[in-house]
Every structure is written in structure tokens, then in C-alpha cells.
Tab-separated table of C-alpha atoms in Angstrom:
chain	number	residue	atom	x	y	z
A	1	UNK	CA	0.000	0.000	0.000
A	2	UNK	CA	1.512	3.323	-1.054
A	3	UNK	CA	1.783	6.439	1.070
A	4	UNK	CA	-1.308	8.591	1.304
A	5	UNK	CA	-1.116	12.244	2.266
A	6	UNK	CA	-3.990	14.420	3.394
A	7	UNK	CA	-4.031	18.169	3.996
A	8	UNK	CA	-6.515	20.082	6.136
A	9	UNK	CA	-6.638	23.844	6.790
A	10	UNK	CA	-10.003	24.919	8.225
A	11	UNK	CA	-9.462	28.586	7.284
A	12	UNK	CA	-9.616	27.930	3.564
A	13	UNK	CA	-12.393	26.554	1.343
A	14	UNK	CA	-12.667	22.842	0.737
A	15	UNK	CA	-11.044	21.790	-2.515
A	16	UNK	CA	-8.674	24.781	-2.628
A	17	UNK	CA	-5.453	23.176	-3.800
A	18	UNK	CA	-2.304	23.299	-1.678
A	19	UNK	CA	1.257	22.579	-2.786
A	20	UNK	CA	3.083	20.899	0.086
A	21	UNK	CA	6.009	19.763	-2.019
A	22	UNK	CA	5.004	16.187	-2.826
A	23	UNK	CA	4.790	16.722	-6.581
A	24	UNK	CA	1.026	16.882	-6.785
A	25	UNK	CA	-1.415	19.508	-5.430
A	26	UNK	CA	-3.677	18.345	-2.617
A	27	UNK	CA	-7.228	19.713	-2.370
A	28	UNK	CA	-7.963	21.064	1.103
A	29	UNK	CA	-9.601	18.352	3.154
A	30	UNK	CA	-8.658	15.619	0.699
A	31	UNK	CA	-6.092	12.857	0.345
A	32	UNK	CA	-3.728	11.864	-2.458
A	33	UNK	CA	-1.707	8.724	-2.981
A	34	UNK	CA	1.951	9.162	-3.893
A	35	UNK	CA	3.539	7.215	-6.686
A	36	UNK	CA	6.951	5.718	-6.146
A	37	UNK	CA	8.447	8.403	-8.369
A	38	UNK	CA	6.824	11.200	-6.388
A	39	UNK	CA	7.987	9.700	-3.105
A	40	UNK	CA	11.533	9.282	-4.384
A	41	UNK	CA	11.653	12.873	-5.640
A	42	UNK	CA	10.412	14.067	-2.238
A	43	UNK	CA	13.074	12.098	-0.404
A	44	UNK	CA	15.811	13.396	-2.709
A	45	UNK	CA	14.698	16.986	-2.243
A	46	UNK	CA	14.103	16.997	1.502
A	47	UNK	CA	16.652	14.370	2.558
A	48	UNK	CA	13.941	12.920	4.756
A	49	UNK	CA	11.350	10.183	4.698
A	50	UNK	CA	7.847	11.506	4.099
A	51	UNK	CA	6.417	10.382	7.427
A	52	UNK	CA	9.362	11.848	9.327
A	53	UNK	CA	9.133	15.177	7.489
A	54	UNK	CA	5.477	15.693	8.367
A	55	UNK	CA	5.554	14.056	11.795
A	56	UNK	CA	4.855	17.338	13.622
A	57	UNK	CA	2.610	19.008	11.061
A	58	UNK	CA	-0.864	19.867	12.351
A	59	UNK	CA	-2.239	20.082	8.796
A	60	UNK	CA	-0.624	17.114	7.035
A	61	UNK	CA	-1.372	13.475	7.838
A	62	UNK	CA	0.577	10.601	6.278
A	63	UNK	CA	-0.645	7.026	6.227
A	64	UNK	CA	0.263	3.839	4.430
A	65	UNK	CA	3.651	2.330	3.709
A	66	UNK	CA	6.593	3.603	1.734
A	67	UNK	CA	7.120	2.079	-1.688
A	68	UNK	CA	10.852	2.755	-1.486
A	69	UNK	CA	13.387	0.069	-0.659
A	70	UNK	CA	16.057	0.581	1.985
A	71	UNK	CA	18.577	0.785	-0.822
A	72	UNK	CA	16.672	3.582	-2.521
A	73	UNK	CA	16.407	5.479	0.743
A	74	UNK	CA	20.083	5.028	1.487
A	75	UNK	CA	21.043	6.168	-2.011
A	76	UNK	CA	19.059	9.400	-1.692
A	77	UNK	CA	19.358	10.385	1.958
A	78	UNK	CA	22.485	11.584	3.712
A	79	UNK	CA	24.433	9.063	5.761
A	80	UNK	CA	23.314	10.516	9.100
A	81	UNK	CA	19.633	9.839	8.426
A	82	UNK	CA	18.027	6.618	9.574
A	83	UNK	CA	16.993	4.579	6.554
A	84	UNK	CA	15.921	1.429	8.387
A	85	UNK	CA	12.900	-0.100	6.708
A	86	UNK	CA	9.553	0.645	8.274
A	87	UNK	CA	7.890	-2.362	9.849
A	88	UNK	CA	4.932	-3.393	7.703
A	89	UNK	CA	2.536	-4.442	10.434
A	90	UNK	CA	0.065	-5.878	7.959
A	91	UNK	CA	2.576	-8.183	6.284
A	92	UNK	CA	1.967	-11.910	6.659
A	93	UNK	CA	5.116	-13.818	7.665
A	94	UNK	CA	5.664	-17.308	6.281
A	95	UNK	CA	6.540	-20.365	8.376
A	96	UNK	CA	10.309	-20.901	8.789
A	97	UNK	CA	11.768	-23.610	6.561
A	98	UNK	CA	12.691	-26.815	8.280
A	99	UNK	CA	16.415	-27.305	8.661
A	100	UNK	CA	17.977	-30.267	6.995
A	101	UNK	CA	18.682	-33.154	9.276
A	102	UNK	CA	22.052	-34.888	9.008
A	103	UNK	CA	21.528	-38.532	8.847
B	1	UNK	CA	25.156	22.934	4.058
B	2	UNK	CA	26.232	25.120	1.133
B	3	UNK	CA	25.286	28.793	0.798
B	4	UNK	CA	21.600	29.360	0.082
B	5	UNK	CA	19.566	31.853	-1.903
B	6	UNK	CA	16.257	33.496	-1.162
B	7	UNK	CA	14.409	31.065	-3.437
B	8	UNK	CA	14.645	28.397	-0.748
B	9	UNK	CA	13.118	30.663	1.873
B	10	UNK	CA	9.667	30.672	3.400
B	11	UNK	CA	7.628	32.788	5.777
B	12	UNK	CA	4.995	31.188	7.975
B	13	UNK	CA	2.319	32.789	10.129
B	14	UNK	CA	0.177	31.724	13.060
B	15	UNK	CA	-2.043	33.609	15.484
B	16	UNK	CA	-0.984	33.372	19.109
B	17	UNK	CA	-3.467	32.463	21.794
B	18	UNK	CA	-1.022	33.762	24.399
B	19	UNK	CA	0.995	36.804	23.421
B	20	UNK	CA	4.657	35.937	23.023
B	21	UNK	CA	4.216	32.148	23.112
B	22	UNK	CA	5.429	30.621	19.848
B	23	UNK	CA	2.986	28.813	17.587
B	24	UNK	CA	4.191	26.925	14.466
B	25	UNK	CA	2.751	28.260	11.200
B	26	UNK	CA	-0.769	27.549	10.050
B	27	UNK	CA	-0.439	29.700	6.912
B	28	UNK	CA	2.595	30.180	4.665
B	29	UNK	CA	2.834	33.582	3.015
B	30	UNK	CA	4.749	34.075	-0.247
B	31	UNK	CA	6.752	37.294	0.066
B	32	UNK	CA	9.222	39.242	-2.021
B	33	UNK	CA	11.693	39.872	0.778
B	34	UNK	CA	11.918	40.422	4.528
B	35	UNK	CA	14.261	42.055	6.981
B	36	UNK	CA	13.204	40.899	10.445
B	37	UNK	CA	16.102	41.178	12.850
B	38	UNK	CA	16.846	40.589	16.504
B	39	UNK	CA	17.405	44.095	17.832
B	40	UNK	CA	19.335	44.653	21.024
B	41	UNK	CA	21.489	47.336	22.577
B	42	UNK	CA	24.023	45.348	24.516
B	43	UNK	CA	25.511	46.846	27.642
B	44	UNK	CA	29.234	47.564	27.389
B	45	UNK	CA	31.020	48.294	30.605
B	46	UNK	CA	33.267	51.331	30.737
B	47	UNK	CA	34.938	50.466	33.962
B	48	UNK	CA	37.937	52.531	34.952
B	49	UNK	CA	40.707	49.983	35.034
B	50	UNK	CA	43.586	51.713	33.361
B	51	UNK	CA	42.271	50.676	29.945
B	52	UNK	CA	40.930	52.946	27.192
B	53	UNK	CA	38.509	50.377	25.763
B	54	UNK	CA	35.307	48.742	26.967
B	55	UNK	CA	35.819	46.036	29.562
B	56	UNK	CA	32.845	43.708	29.378
B	57	UNK	CA	29.556	43.009	27.614
B	58	UNK	CA	26.214	41.979	29.049
B	59	UNK	CA	23.176	40.924	27.000
B	60	UNK	CA	20.373	43.403	27.421
B	61	UNK	CA	16.724	43.799	26.499
B	62	UNK	CA	15.846	42.955	22.915
B	63	UNK	CA	12.927	42.914	20.503
B	64	UNK	CA	12.365	42.056	16.861
B	65	UNK	CA	11.643	44.438	14.040
B	66	UNK	CA	11.791	44.624	10.269
B	67	UNK	CA	9.734	44.733	7.113
B	68	UNK	CA	7.912	42.170	5.055
B	69	UNK	CA	7.426	43.131	1.403
B	70	UNK	CA	4.909	41.175	-0.631
B	71	UNK	CA	2.442	41.374	-3.435
B	72	UNK	CA	-1.064	42.009	-2.125
B	73	UNK	CA	-2.933	38.708	-2.005
B	74	UNK	CA	-6.241	38.438	-0.173
B	75	UNK	CA	-5.433	34.875	0.897
B	76	UNK	CA	-2.979	36.364	3.402
B	77	UNK	CA	-3.697	40.072	3.938
B	78	UNK	CA	-6.459	39.534	6.534
B	79	UNK	CA	-4.119	37.513	8.759
B	80	UNK	CA	-1.533	40.281	8.855
B	81	UNK	CA	-4.120	43.026	9.297
B	82	UNK	CA	-5.640	41.205	12.296
B	83	UNK	CA	-2.278	41.817	13.969
B	84	UNK	CA	-2.458	45.593	13.923
B	85	UNK	CA	-4.208	48.366	15.801
B	86	UNK	CA	-7.696	48.114	14.324
B	87	UNK	CA	-11.296	47.390	15.021
B	88	UNK	CA	-12.220	44.401	12.872
B	89	UNK	CA	-15.554	43.506	11.322
B	90	UNK	CA	-15.944	40.226	9.446
B	91	UNK	CA	-18.890	39.527	7.183
B	92	UNK	CA	-19.903	37.345	4.290
B	93	UNK	CA	-20.200	33.628	3.750
B	94	UNK	CA	-17.365	33.047	1.293
B	95	UNK	CA	-15.672	35.087	0.066
B	96	UNK	CA	-15.418	36.893	3.342
B	97	UNK	CA	-15.063	40.651	3.866
B	98	UNK	CA	-12.850	42.088	6.570
B	99	UNK	CA	-13.105	45.770	7.501
B	100	UNK	CA	-10.254	47.344	9.443
B	101	UNK	CA	-10.746	50.785	10.995
B	102	UNK	CA	-8.534	52.614	13.491
B	103	UNK	CA	-8.945	51.682	17.143
B	104	UNK	CA	-7.624	53.354	20.267
B	105	UNK	CA	-5.854	50.274	21.669
B	106	UNK	CA	-2.781	51.372	23.573
B	107	UNK	CA	-0.845	48.125	23.288
B	108	UNK	CA	-0.723	44.717	21.682
B	109	UNK	CA	-3.040	41.954	22.847
B	110	UNK	CA	-4.316	38.663	21.511
B	111	UNK	CA	-7.113	36.142	21.933
B	112	UNK	CA	-7.759	32.522	21.082
B	113	UNK	CA	-10.477	33.477	18.612
B	114	UNK	CA	-12.771	36.262	17.458
B	115	UNK	CA	-12.600	39.348	15.265
B	116	UNK	CA	-10.266	41.115	17.648
B	117	UNK	CA	-6.730	42.419	17.580
B	118	UNK	CA	-4.189	39.572	17.755
B	119	UNK	CA	-0.473	38.936	17.855
B	120	UNK	CA	1.338	36.499	15.608
B	121	UNK	CA	4.230	34.096	15.594
B	122	UNK	CA	6.138	34.622	12.361
B	123	UNK	CA	8.448	31.815	11.236
B	124	UNK	CA	11.153	32.457	8.691
B	125	UNK	CA	13.123	29.728	6.941
B	126	UNK	CA	16.523	30.991	5.853
B	127	UNK	CA	18.848	28.514	4.121
B	128	UNK	CA	17.189	25.588	5.843
B	129	UNK	CA	17.298	27.178	9.314
B	130	UNK	CA	14.098	28.205	11.095
B	131	UNK	CA	13.730	31.462	12.998
B	132	UNK	CA	10.640	32.002	15.122
B	133	UNK	CA	9.548	35.525	16.044
B	134	UNK	CA	6.914	35.894	18.723
B	135	UNK	CA	4.445	38.535	19.799
B	136	UNK	CA	4.450	40.156	16.365
B	137	UNK	CA	2.270	43.101	15.423
B	138	UNK	CA	2.104	45.140	12.225
B	139	UNK	CA	3.170	48.526	13.546
B	140	UNK	CA	2.727	50.121	10.154
B	141	UNK	CA	2.002	49.210	6.556
B	142	UNK	CA	1.926	50.562	3.060
B	143	UNK	CA	-0.259	49.649	0.098
B	144	UNK	CA	1.159	50.875	-3.177
B	145	UNK	CA	0.587	50.549	-6.912
B	146	UNK	CA	2.439	52.306	-9.699
B	147	UNK	CA	2.290	52.325	-13.456
B	148	UNK	CA	5.726	50.670	-13.584
B	149	UNK	CA	4.026	47.275	-13.526
B	150	UNK	CA	0.521	47.846	-12.101
B	151	UNK	CA	0.856	45.228	-9.358
B	152	UNK	CA	-0.505	46.119	-5.922
B	153	UNK	CA	2.158	45.621	-3.301
B	154	UNK	CA	2.207	45.856	0.466
B	155	UNK	CA	4.909	46.461	3.021
B	156	UNK	CA	4.311	45.510	6.632
B	157	UNK	CA	6.475	46.992	9.392
B	158	UNK	CA	6.709	44.175	11.908
B	159	UNK	CA	7.491	44.600	15.569
B	160	UNK	CA	7.826	41.535	17.770
B	161	UNK	CA	8.650	40.662	21.324
B	162	UNK	CA	11.097	37.791	21.110
B	163	UNK	CA	12.871	35.140	19.100
B	164	UNK	CA	12.871	31.334	19.447
B	165	UNK	CA	13.838	28.373	17.268
B	166	UNK	CA	11.006	27.984	14.786
B	167	UNK	CA	9.578	24.985	12.967
B	168	UNK	CA	7.090	24.078	10.263
B	169	UNK	CA	6.377	22.431	6.930
B	170	UNK	CA	5.469	24.906	4.194
B	171	UNK	CA	2.263	24.627	2.170
B	172	UNK	CA	1.457	26.957	-0.726
B	173	UNK	CA	-1.643	28.213	-2.530
B	174	UNK	CA	-1.642	29.450	-6.126
B	175	UNK	CA	-0.978	33.239	-6.308
B	176	UNK	CA	-3.902	35.652	-6.694
B	177	UNK	CA	-2.404	39.037	-7.490
B	178	UNK	CA	-3.949	42.365	-8.407
B	179	UNK	CA	-2.518	43.409	-11.769
B	180	UNK	CA	-2.702	46.464	-13.973
B	181	UNK	CA	-6.354	45.957	-14.908
B	182	UNK	CA	-7.535	45.744	-11.297
B	183	UNK	CA	-7.269	49.280	-9.959
B	184	UNK	CA	-9.222	52.502	-9.850
B	185	UNK	CA	-8.601	55.709	-7.883
B	186	UNK	CA	-11.375	58.003	-6.715
B	187	UNK	CA	-11.280	61.515	-5.244
B	188	UNK	CA	-14.208	63.266	-3.624
B	189	UNK	CA	-14.931	65.905	-1.011
B	190	UNK	CA	-14.063	64.779	2.503
B	191	UNK	CA	-16.990	63.117	4.272
B	192	UNK	CA	-18.116	60.075	6.199
B	193	UNK	CA	-19.633	58.474	3.072
B	194	UNK	CA	-18.312	60.099	-0.108
B	195	UNK	CA	-20.034	59.022	-3.305
B	196	UNK	CA	-16.792	58.324	-5.194
B	197	UNK	CA	-18.976	58.279	-8.276
B	198	UNK	CA	-16.379	58.719	-11.018
B	199	UNK	CA	-12.882	57.200	-11.089
B	200	UNK	CA	-10.012	59.516	-11.825
B	201	UNK	CA	-7.938	58.928	-14.950
B	202	UNK	CA	-4.996	61.164	-14.047
B	203	UNK	CA	-3.085	59.193	-11.375
B	204	UNK	CA	0.104	57.321	-12.268
B	205	UNK	CA	0.366	55.644	-8.865
B	206	UNK	CA	-1.191	55.487	-5.437
B	207	UNK	CA	0.255	54.854	-2.004
B	208	UNK	CA	-1.565	54.581	1.293
B	209	UNK	CA	0.550	54.242	4.393
B	210	UNK	CA	-0.213	54.155	8.088
B	211	UNK	CA	2.095	54.103	11.077
B	212	UNK	CA	0.923	53.267	14.575
B	213	UNK	CA	4.315	54.317	15.989
B	214	UNK	CA	4.927	51.114	17.957
B	215	UNK	CA	7.522	50.888	20.711
B	216	UNK	CA	8.634	47.724	22.526
B	217	UNK	CA	8.198	47.854	26.278
B	218	UNK	CA	10.360	46.030	28.803
B	219	UNK	CA	9.409	45.403	32.391
B	220	UNK	CA	11.319	44.049	35.374
B	221	UNK	CA	10.699	40.370	34.762
B	222	UNK	CA	13.308	37.650	34.376
B	223	UNK	CA	13.464	37.808	30.597
B	224	UNK	CA	15.272	39.907	27.991
B	225	UNK	CA	12.527	39.823	25.374
B	226	UNK	CA	10.054	42.693	25.324
B	227	UNK	CA	6.975	42.326	27.509
B	228	UNK	CA	4.556	44.013	25.114
B	229	UNK	CA	4.450	46.623	22.348
B	230	UNK	CA	2.751	49.960	22.913
B	231	UNK	CA	1.106	51.937	20.156
B	232	UNK	CA	1.410	55.682	19.790
B	233	UNK	CA	-0.429	58.141	17.600
B	234	UNK	CA	-1.481	56.785	14.207
B	235	UNK	CA	-0.174	58.762	11.281
B	236	UNK	CA	-1.635	57.988	7.889
B	237	UNK	CA	-1.255	59.559	4.495
B	238	UNK	CA	-1.955	59.203	0.815
B	239	UNK	CA	0.815	59.881	-1.679
B	240	UNK	CA	0.634	60.021	-5.430
B	241	UNK	CA	1.461	61.819	-8.636
B	242	UNK	CA	-0.993	62.805	-11.304
B	243	UNK	CA	-1.188	64.716	-14.548
B	244	UNK	CA	-1.398	68.446	-13.874
B	245	UNK	CA	-4.546	69.702	-15.638
B	246	UNK	CA	-5.679	72.777	-13.681
B	247	UNK	CA	-5.162	74.626	-10.391
B	248	UNK	CA	-8.287	73.354	-8.641
B	249	UNK	CA	-6.516	70.882	-6.334
B	250	UNK	CA	-3.517	73.186	-6.029
B	251	UNK	CA	-5.831	75.885	-4.669
B	252	UNK	CA	-7.357	73.268	-2.343
B	253	UNK	CA	-3.848	72.574	-1.090
B	254	UNK	CA	-3.243	76.244	-0.303
B	255	UNK	CA	-6.651	76.593	1.348
B	256	UNK	CA	-6.283	73.329	3.355
B	257	UNK	CA	-9.490	72.082	1.811
B	258	UNK	CA	-9.865	68.432	2.688
B	259	UNK	CA	-10.507	65.615	0.248
B	260	UNK	CA	-11.331	61.945	0.423
B	261	UNK	CA	-9.340	59.346	-1.510
B	262	UNK	CA	-10.101	55.757	-2.404
B	263	UNK	CA	-8.170	53.010	-4.141
B	264	UNK	CA	-9.982	49.859	-5.034
B	265	UNK	CA	-8.427	46.802	-6.582
B	266	UNK	CA	-10.745	44.075	-7.838
B	267	UNK	CA	-10.471	40.600	-9.280
B	268	UNK	CA	-13.410	38.575	-10.530
B	269	UNK	CA	-15.983	41.334	-10.756
B	270	UNK	CA	-16.558	44.971	-11.723
B	271	UNK	CA	-17.514	46.126	-8.247
B	272	UNK	CA	-16.444	45.384	-4.700
B	273	UNK	CA	-19.678	43.506	-4.119
B	274	UNK	CA	-19.260	41.374	-7.242
B	275	UNK	CA	-15.523	40.719	-6.931
B	276	UNK	CA	-14.154	37.448	-5.613
B	277	UNK	CA	-11.008	39.157	-4.344
B	278	UNK	CA	-10.774	42.833	-3.522
B	279	UNK	CA	-8.840	45.432	-1.586
B	280	UNK	CA	-10.493	48.792	-0.962
B	281	UNK	CA	-8.720	51.528	0.947
B	282	UNK	CA	-10.495	54.747	1.809
B	283	UNK	CA	-9.105	57.849	3.483
B	284	UNK	CA	-12.178	59.858	4.396
B	285	UNK	CA	-10.465	63.158	5.179
B	286	UNK	CA	-7.018	64.312	4.178
B	287	UNK	CA	-5.415	67.692	3.729
B	288	UNK	CA	-2.758	68.238	1.123
B	289	UNK	CA	0.565	68.463	2.920
B	290	UNK	CA	2.437	69.097	-0.286
B	291	UNK	CA	1.363	69.723	-3.864
B	292	UNK	CA	4.436	70.103	-6.060
B	293	UNK	CA	4.236	71.153	-9.701
B	294	UNK	CA	7.255	72.000	-11.839
B	295	UNK	CA	8.238	72.190	-15.479
B	296	UNK	CA	10.192	69.059	-16.425
B	297	UNK	CA	12.241	68.372	-19.546
B	298	UNK	CA	11.188	69.339	-23.042
B	299	UNK	CA	9.320	66.116	-23.754
B	300	UNK	CA	8.134	65.211	-20.248
B	301	UNK	CA	4.591	65.370	-18.915
B	302	UNK	CA	3.906	68.095	-16.337
B	303	UNK	CA	2.924	66.195	-13.197
B	304	UNK	CA	1.696	67.203	-9.741
B	305	UNK	CA	3.092	65.256	-6.811
B	306	UNK	CA	1.135	65.374	-3.584
B	307	UNK	CA	0.953	63.997	-0.095
B	308	UNK	CA	-2.377	63.983	1.730
B	309	UNK	CA	-2.117	64.129	5.520
B	310	UNK	CA	-4.822	61.954	7.044
B	311	UNK	CA	-7.266	63.357	9.578
B	312	UNK	CA	-10.073	61.887	11.621
B	313	UNK	CA	-13.632	62.856	10.764
B	314	UNK	CA	-16.533	63.576	13.061
B	315	UNK	CA	-19.090	60.791	13.029
B	316	UNK	CA	-17.007	58.430	10.922
B	317	UNK	CA	-13.758	56.509	10.526
B	318	UNK	CA	-10.529	58.249	9.625
B	319	UNK	CA	-9.806	55.467	7.141
B	320	UNK	CA	-11.028	52.009	6.289
B	321	UNK	CA	-9.161	49.090	4.789
B	322	UNK	CA	-11.465	46.413	3.355
B	323	UNK	CA	-10.194	43.053	2.215
B	324	UNK	CA	-12.375	40.475	0.494
B	325	UNK	CA	-11.079	36.985	-0.022
B	326	UNK	CA	-11.325	33.279	0.576
B	327	UNK	CA	-9.989	32.699	4.087
B	328	UNK	CA	-12.372	32.505	7.031
B	329	UNK	CA	-10.549	33.597	10.145
B	330	UNK	CA	-12.153	32.539	13.413
């Protein structure tokens, strides 16, 4: 599931479009889903993961899971930024394979 | 971090519920430039210790001041005008109309909500570094249009109490500017409700400016930032230049005959009522302080330059600034 970003500013009319730097305008009170390309461009520009960048924003809410691999994040973010993969809590883990038994 | 340029900058704005307590931005305002600075007169000790130079330094009281220059955009003007010395009336159901008229408030104040005078936290992003300025008021402002490009511009003279580390994530709306086809200037006899029936066709610019003469105030509390900002007398004036046609207004200048002036700038309609975005500034009574006419060069138009000194008027408002636009401020 890709990242979804919503923007809400109660002072302005619904559907007024806001540019928050994710590569696509967001209508006030609405939500957009980022493509992998848009997310990668955001990371390259801000040197930050999307969720981290908007963590303290009262107007922007980010949900979903990044479509970027740890390698992509590491390639585009400075070395002092944590690029550990986010835990996908909805992922289904498979049963561990049985180890071979030496006869 | 390499050197940065102004293009990467941003200015954010938020009303304060408590004066001087920083609030991250709720609105981001596109500006042309700003000059807000931390202003302090440090104490330098001139102890007598067989030295001819100062001996020590001690941080002293400070405040913030500077200008914000921007194109007039009704998505943002009401926010800034709330933070000035005015009585505010809000009406409409979208677009909304805000009327600002002079009040007698002696100092800055704020509230959590309501059409009342407020203070603001202004956040400025400079080369990736946030600066947060608290307790800000617009101590003066200027609305100006000229035939150089016909765009209505504003300058706000900001005075604030303190500075903190700011924060925020910018968000931008498409620009809505007032261009060359937006403006008309009217002149009438001074009065509380001039007709302003016919627009003038002689002006090559128009400037309205007001100054509430703010001064930061410090009190004996354990802080160096200013405690509040006081307002002084409000000075306001109209300044312009127009084609010199006859001596009628020149004689009014010599006789101190008062006039009323209005600039209105409209987008989306031919009248203030019909427009979707509008700025209307009216000075109800002004006396010509200067009315200069001179012969220019051989091929130049003979112009009259004037300054109108604003006066209050019995039974009415000295001036009114009306802004019509999308935001609904609560």
C-alpha cells in the first residue's frame, strides 16, 4: 500500500489546492496517494522520509507504507539519516523452513 | 550545508493564543523579501581599570523588528491586518469581507479566537534554518501601486517581542495578485460616506501608508525579550502623482481644503460587491501636505506630486481598509 497524504486547513475553502512539495497539489480536506516516483523525488529533495518530514505538522497526515526500498532510501538520503525499513505491520510472515537433518 | 539563496526561503504565520508564546505556522505567506532582525542594545562596561577600551559586555533587552514586502494577495492580507491596531468587522459567507478601521488600543493583545486584535508568531526559513519571532504586530504598513508594472504591493512593518527556534512544513496556494487591470482611484470631497462616483484617470500611482508608531516595552521580569508593544499616535497619508490639468486641487492645497481618496483593486468582478477578491482603501479626510508642480524636460509630462495628511472625521472613521477573499478567520 503506497503512502497517502492528506491536507486540512479549516481557514480555507474545501477543494482549494495546496502545494506541500510532494509533486502533486492536494485539495484542502482531501487525500492523495503518492507514486513511487513522487515519493523518491520528495526524499531526494528533503533528505527525509515523508512520514518523518510531516511528523509534527498539524495540517498534514501521512498514512500507508513507503514504496521505497532501503537501498533507494540510502542512495538518496544523507548518511546521518536513519533509513531502516519501516515495519509493515500488515505483512503476513511465512513459516520458517525446516532445517535439513544430518543422517 | 552550502550557501543558500532566497528562493529556498519561506515565511509562515500563526495567530498566538497567548501573546509571546510561539505557535508553528498555520499559513505560509509568499513574500518578495523580509528584513526581520533581533534588535538589542548590549551593555558595554566602561569600567575605569587603566584601559581605554570597553571592559565587558552583558546581553540586554531585545525585541524584533523589520519589514515584510509582498504582493497584495487576499489569501494572506487579513491575517496580517488582524495583527495591527484596528477594530475588525468580518462579514460574508465566502468570500469573506474584513473591515479594518482605526482603534484606540494602547498596546498589543491577543485572543484565542474572534474578530479582535491579535499577535502572531512569524516563522522564517533561511537557508534551511528556522527562525521564530513571537508577539508580532504590524506597527505600520503601506499599500502601493504604480504604473511601472501595475501590481498592488504591500509592506508591513513588523514589531515583535522575542525570538525562538522555529519549525514548520510549508504549504502553498496558487498566487492571486492584483494586476494592472484591477485598480481605480477616486477623489471626492471629505466626508463620512463620499459618493466616489467617477474614477479619476490622471493618477500614475497610489500609495496609502499608516504608522501606529509602535515601541517595545520592557518590564522588570526575568526575561530579555520585550513584555509588550505599545502603540502611539497613528499617522496615515496618501501619496501620489498625477497629470497636472488645472489649479483646482492646487488651490485646495493652499486653502487646506480636505478631500477623500479611495483606491480599489478588484479581481473577478466589476464592483467590490461582485468581486471574488478585492482590496479597498479609503481615506475619508485628508489635507494636502504638499502639492508640487514644476516644469520638467522638453518632452516630459507636467505632473503634480502630492501627499495627503490623514485626519479623523466627526461621526465616521478616519480610514477604512477592506479586504475580500477566501480565508475565514475565526
